[in-house]
PDB file of C-alpha atoms in Angstrom:
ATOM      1  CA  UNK A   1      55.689  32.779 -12.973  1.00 54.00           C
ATOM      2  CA  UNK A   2      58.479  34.382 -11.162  1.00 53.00           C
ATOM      3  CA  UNK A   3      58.477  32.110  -8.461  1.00 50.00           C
ATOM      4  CA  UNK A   4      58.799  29.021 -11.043  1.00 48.00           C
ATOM      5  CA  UNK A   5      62.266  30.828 -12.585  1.00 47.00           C
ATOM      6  CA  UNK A   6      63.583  31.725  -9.483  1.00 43.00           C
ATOM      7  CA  UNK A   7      62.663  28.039  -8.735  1.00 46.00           C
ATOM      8  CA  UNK A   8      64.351  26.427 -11.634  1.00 51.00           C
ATOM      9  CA  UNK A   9      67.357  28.787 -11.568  1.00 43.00           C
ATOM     10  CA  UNK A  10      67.770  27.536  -8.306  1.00 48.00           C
ATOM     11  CA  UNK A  11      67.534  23.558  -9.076  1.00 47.00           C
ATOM     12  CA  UNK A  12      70.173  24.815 -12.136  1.00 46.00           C
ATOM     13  CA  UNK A  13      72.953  26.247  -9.620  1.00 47.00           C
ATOM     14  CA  UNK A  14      72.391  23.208  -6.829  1.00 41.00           C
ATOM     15  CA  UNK A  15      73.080  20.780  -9.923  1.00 44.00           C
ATOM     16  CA  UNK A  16      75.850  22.380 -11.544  1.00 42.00           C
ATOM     17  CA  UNK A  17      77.331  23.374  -7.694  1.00 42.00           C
ATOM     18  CA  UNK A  18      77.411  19.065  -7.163  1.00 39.00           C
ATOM     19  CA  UNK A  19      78.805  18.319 -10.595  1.00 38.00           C
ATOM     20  CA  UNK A  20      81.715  20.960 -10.066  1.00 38.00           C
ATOM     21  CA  UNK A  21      82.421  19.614  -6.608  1.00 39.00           C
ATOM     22  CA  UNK A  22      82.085  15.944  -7.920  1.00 38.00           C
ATOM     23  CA  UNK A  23      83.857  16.819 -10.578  1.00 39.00           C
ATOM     24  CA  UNK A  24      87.008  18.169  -8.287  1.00 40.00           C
ATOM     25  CA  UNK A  25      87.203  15.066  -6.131  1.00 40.00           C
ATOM     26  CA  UNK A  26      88.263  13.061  -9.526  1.00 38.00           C
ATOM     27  CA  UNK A  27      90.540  16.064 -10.844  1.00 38.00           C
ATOM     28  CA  UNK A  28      93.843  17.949  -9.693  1.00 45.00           C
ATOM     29  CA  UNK A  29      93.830  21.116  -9.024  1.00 46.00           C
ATOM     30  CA  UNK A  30      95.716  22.692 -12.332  1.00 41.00           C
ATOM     31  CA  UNK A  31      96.528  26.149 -10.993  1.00 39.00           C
ATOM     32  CA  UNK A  32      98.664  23.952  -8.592  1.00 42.00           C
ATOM     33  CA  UNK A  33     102.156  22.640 -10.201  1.00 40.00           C
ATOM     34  CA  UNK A  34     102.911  18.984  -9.794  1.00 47.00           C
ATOM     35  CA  UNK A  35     106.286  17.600  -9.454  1.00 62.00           C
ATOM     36  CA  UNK A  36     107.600  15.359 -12.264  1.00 60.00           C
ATOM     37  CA  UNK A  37     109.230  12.512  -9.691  1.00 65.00           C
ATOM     38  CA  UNK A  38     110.283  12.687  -6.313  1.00 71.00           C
ATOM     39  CA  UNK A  39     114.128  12.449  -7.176  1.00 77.00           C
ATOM     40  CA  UNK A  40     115.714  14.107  -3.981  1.00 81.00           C
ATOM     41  CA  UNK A  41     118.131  16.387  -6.058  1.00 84.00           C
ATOM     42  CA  UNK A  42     120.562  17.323  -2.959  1.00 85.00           C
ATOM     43  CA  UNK A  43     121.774  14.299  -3.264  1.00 84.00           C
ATOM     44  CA  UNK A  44     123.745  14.954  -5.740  1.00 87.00           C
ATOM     45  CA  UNK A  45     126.964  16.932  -5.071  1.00 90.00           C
ATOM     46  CA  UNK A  46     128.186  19.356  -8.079  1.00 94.00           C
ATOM     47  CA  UNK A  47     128.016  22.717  -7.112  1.00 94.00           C
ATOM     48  CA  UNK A  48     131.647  23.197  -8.128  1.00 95.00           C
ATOM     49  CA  UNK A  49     130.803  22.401 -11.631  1.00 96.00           C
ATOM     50  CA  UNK A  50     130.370  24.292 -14.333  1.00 96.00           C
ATOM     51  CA  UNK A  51     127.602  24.818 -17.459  1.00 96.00           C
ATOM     52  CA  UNK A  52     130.365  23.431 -19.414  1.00 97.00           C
ATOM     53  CA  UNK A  53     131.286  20.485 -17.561  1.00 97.00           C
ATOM     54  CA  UNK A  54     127.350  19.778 -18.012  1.00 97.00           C
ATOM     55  CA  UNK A  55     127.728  19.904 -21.962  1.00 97.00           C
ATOM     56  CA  UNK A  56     130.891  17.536 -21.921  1.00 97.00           C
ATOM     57  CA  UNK A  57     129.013  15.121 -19.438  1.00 97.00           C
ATOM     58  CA  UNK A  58     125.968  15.207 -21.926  1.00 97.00           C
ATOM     59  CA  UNK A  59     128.356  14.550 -24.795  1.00 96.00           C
ATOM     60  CA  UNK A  60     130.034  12.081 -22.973  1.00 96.00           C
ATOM     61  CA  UNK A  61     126.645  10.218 -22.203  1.00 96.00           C
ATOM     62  CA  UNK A  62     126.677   9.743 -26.509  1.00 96.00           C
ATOM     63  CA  UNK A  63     124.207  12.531 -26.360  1.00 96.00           C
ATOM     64  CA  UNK A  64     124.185  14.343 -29.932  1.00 96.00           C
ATOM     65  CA  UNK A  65     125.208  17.961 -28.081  1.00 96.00           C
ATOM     66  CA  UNK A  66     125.169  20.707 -31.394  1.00 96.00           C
ATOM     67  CA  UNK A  67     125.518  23.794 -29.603  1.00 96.00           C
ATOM     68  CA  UNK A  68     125.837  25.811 -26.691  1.00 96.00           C
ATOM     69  CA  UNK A  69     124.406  28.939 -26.122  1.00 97.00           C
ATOM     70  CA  UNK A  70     124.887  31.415 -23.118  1.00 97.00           C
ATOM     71  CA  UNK A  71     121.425  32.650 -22.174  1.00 96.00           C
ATOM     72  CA  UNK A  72     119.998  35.313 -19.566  1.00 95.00           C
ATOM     73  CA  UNK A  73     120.105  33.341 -15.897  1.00 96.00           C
ATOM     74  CA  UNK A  74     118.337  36.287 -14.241  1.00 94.00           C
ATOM     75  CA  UNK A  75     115.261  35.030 -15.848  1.00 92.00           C
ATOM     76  CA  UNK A  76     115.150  32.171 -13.483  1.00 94.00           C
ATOM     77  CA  UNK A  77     117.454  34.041 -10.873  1.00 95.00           C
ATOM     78  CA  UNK A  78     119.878  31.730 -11.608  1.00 97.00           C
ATOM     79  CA  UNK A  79     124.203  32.292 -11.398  1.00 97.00           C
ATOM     80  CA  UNK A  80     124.388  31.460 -15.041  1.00 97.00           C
ATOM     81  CA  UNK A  81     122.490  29.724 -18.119  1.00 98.00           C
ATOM     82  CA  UNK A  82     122.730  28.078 -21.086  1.00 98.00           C
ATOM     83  CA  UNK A  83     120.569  26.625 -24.072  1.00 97.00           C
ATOM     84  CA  UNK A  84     122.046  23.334 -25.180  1.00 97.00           C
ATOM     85  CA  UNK A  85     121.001  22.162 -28.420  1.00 97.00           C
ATOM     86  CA  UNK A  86     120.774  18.209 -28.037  1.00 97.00           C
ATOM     87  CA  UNK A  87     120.115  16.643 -32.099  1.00 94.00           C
ATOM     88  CA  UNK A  88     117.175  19.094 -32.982  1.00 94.00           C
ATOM     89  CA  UNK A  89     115.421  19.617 -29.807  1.00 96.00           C
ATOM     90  CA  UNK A  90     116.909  22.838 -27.184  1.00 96.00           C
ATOM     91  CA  UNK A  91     117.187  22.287 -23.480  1.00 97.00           C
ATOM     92  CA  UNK A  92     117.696  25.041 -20.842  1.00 96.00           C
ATOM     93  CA  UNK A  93     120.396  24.369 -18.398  1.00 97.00           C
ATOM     94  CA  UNK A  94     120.668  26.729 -14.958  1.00 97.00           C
ATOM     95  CA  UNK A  95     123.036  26.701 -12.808  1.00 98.00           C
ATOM     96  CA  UNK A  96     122.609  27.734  -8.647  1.00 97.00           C
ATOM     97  CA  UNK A  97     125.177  28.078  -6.419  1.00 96.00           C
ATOM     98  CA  UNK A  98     123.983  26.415  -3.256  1.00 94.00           C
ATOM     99  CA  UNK A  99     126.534  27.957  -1.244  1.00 94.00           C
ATOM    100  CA  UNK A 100     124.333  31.097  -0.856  1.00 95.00           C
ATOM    101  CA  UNK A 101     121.241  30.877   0.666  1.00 96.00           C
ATOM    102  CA  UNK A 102     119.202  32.817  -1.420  1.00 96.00           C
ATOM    103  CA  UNK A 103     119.839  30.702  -4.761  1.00 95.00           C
ATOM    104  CA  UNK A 104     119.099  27.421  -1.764  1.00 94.00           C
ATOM    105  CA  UNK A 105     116.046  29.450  -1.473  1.00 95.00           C
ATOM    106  CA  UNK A 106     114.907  29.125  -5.110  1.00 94.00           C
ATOM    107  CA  UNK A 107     116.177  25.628  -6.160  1.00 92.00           C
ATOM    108  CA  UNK A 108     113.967  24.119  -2.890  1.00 91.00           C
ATOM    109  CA  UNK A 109     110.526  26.174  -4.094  1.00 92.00           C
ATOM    110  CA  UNK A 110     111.518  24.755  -8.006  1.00 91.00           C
ATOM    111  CA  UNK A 111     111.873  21.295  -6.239  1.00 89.00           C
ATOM    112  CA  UNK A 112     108.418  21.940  -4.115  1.00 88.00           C
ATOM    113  CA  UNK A 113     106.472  22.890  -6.779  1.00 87.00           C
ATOM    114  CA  UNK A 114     108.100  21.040  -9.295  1.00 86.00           C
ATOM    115  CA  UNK A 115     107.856  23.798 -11.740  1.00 90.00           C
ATOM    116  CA  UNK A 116     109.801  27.223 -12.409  1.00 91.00           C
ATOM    117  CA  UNK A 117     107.543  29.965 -13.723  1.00 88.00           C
ATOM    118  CA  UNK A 118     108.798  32.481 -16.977  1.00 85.00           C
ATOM    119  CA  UNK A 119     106.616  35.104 -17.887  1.00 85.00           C
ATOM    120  CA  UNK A 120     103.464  33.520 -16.070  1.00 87.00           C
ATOM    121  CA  UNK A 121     103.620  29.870 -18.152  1.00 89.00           C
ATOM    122  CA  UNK A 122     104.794  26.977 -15.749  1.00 89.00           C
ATOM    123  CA  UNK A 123     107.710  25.091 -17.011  1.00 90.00           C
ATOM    124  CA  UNK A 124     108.469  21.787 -15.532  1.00 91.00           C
ATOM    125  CA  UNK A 125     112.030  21.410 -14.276  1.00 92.00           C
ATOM    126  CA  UNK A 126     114.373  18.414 -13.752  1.00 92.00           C
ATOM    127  CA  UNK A 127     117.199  19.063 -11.100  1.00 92.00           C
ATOM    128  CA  UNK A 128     120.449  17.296  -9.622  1.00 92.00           C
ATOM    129  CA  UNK A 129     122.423  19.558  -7.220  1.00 92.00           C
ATOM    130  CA  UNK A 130     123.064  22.764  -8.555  1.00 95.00           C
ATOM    131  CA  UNK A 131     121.509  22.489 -11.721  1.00 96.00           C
ATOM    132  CA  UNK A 132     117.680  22.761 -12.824  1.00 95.00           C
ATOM    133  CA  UNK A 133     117.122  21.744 -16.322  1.00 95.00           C
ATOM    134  CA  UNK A 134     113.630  22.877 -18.348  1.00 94.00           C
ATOM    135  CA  UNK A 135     112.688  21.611 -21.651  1.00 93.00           C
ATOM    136  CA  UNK A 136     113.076  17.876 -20.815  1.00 92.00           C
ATOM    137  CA  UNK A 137     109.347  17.195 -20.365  1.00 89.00           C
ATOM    138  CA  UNK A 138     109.137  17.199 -24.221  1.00 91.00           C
ATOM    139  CA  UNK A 139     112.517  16.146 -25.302  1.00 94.00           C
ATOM    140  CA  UNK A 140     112.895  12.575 -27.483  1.00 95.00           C
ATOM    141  CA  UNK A 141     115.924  12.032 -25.075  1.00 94.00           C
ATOM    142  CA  UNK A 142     114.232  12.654 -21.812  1.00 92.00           C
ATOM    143  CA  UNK A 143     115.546   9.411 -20.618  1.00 92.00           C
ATOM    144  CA  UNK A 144     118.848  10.119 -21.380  1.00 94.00           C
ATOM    145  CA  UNK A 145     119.135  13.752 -20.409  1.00 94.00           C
ATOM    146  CA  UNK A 146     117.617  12.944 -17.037  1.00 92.00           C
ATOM    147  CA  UNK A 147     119.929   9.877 -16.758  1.00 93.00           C
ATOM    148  CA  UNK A 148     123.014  12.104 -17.201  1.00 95.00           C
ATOM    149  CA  UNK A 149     121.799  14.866 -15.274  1.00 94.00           C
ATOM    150  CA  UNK A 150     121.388  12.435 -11.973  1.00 92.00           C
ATOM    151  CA  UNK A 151     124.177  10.860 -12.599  1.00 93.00           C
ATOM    152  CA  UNK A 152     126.388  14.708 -13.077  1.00 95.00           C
ATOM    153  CA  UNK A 153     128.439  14.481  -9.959  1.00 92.00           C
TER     154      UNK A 153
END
């Protein structure tokens, strides 16, 4: 009797060890962050730009910019930050100054990854230069914000 459990029990694990490893040939890995494009954003030159500047160049793109809020950069070790309200939907803008190696440091591991990390949840992040944008992903104006944002020299 014992021998016929430990005999089925093993059958069990062999099965469900095949379907998991099947199952991972078909499936990413989750706990590793994708990139959303391969958009090489060095090159793109606006490290002597400011948040501001950003918010004007949105406007400027006919994007419905409501309001501009300073936010904590340290969050994503950033030099400064800002939440830009774009029609009902808020953005997070970050700005790095690539002049110091360090902030080089963190922009390259956002662009390898593809994703900038806040309290443990994985945000997906858009970048052009100096700036690293999160909140896109899920914006109705991804298009445009991502078209401005590459095009923010």
């Amino acid at each position: 009797m014992i021998c016929k459990i430990f005999c089925r029990l093993m059958i069990l694990g062999l099965s469900a060890i095949t379907l998991l490893s099947l199952a991972g040939c078909n499936s990413t890995d989750l706990s590793k962050p994708t990139r959303m494009d391969d958009f090489d954003y060095r090159s793109v030159v606006n490290n002597h730009l400011t948040l501001m500047d950003f918010a004007k160049h949105l406007y400027n793109a006919k994007l419905n910019v409501i309001q501009i809020q300073p936010i904590r950069p340290d969050v994503l070790r950033a030099m400064s930050a800002a939440a830009i309200l774009i029609d009902k939907d808020e953005i997070g803008v970050y700005y790095y100054n690539v002049d110091v190696e360090a902030q080089r440091k963190i922009i390259a591991k956002f662009h390898e990854d593809g994703f900038a990390y806040i309290l443990g949840y994985r945000f997906p992040v858009f970048m052009a230069g100096s700036f690293v944008l999160t909140g896109v992903e899920k914006h109705p104006k991804k298009k445009e914000i991502v078209k401005a944002l590459r095009n923010f020299k």
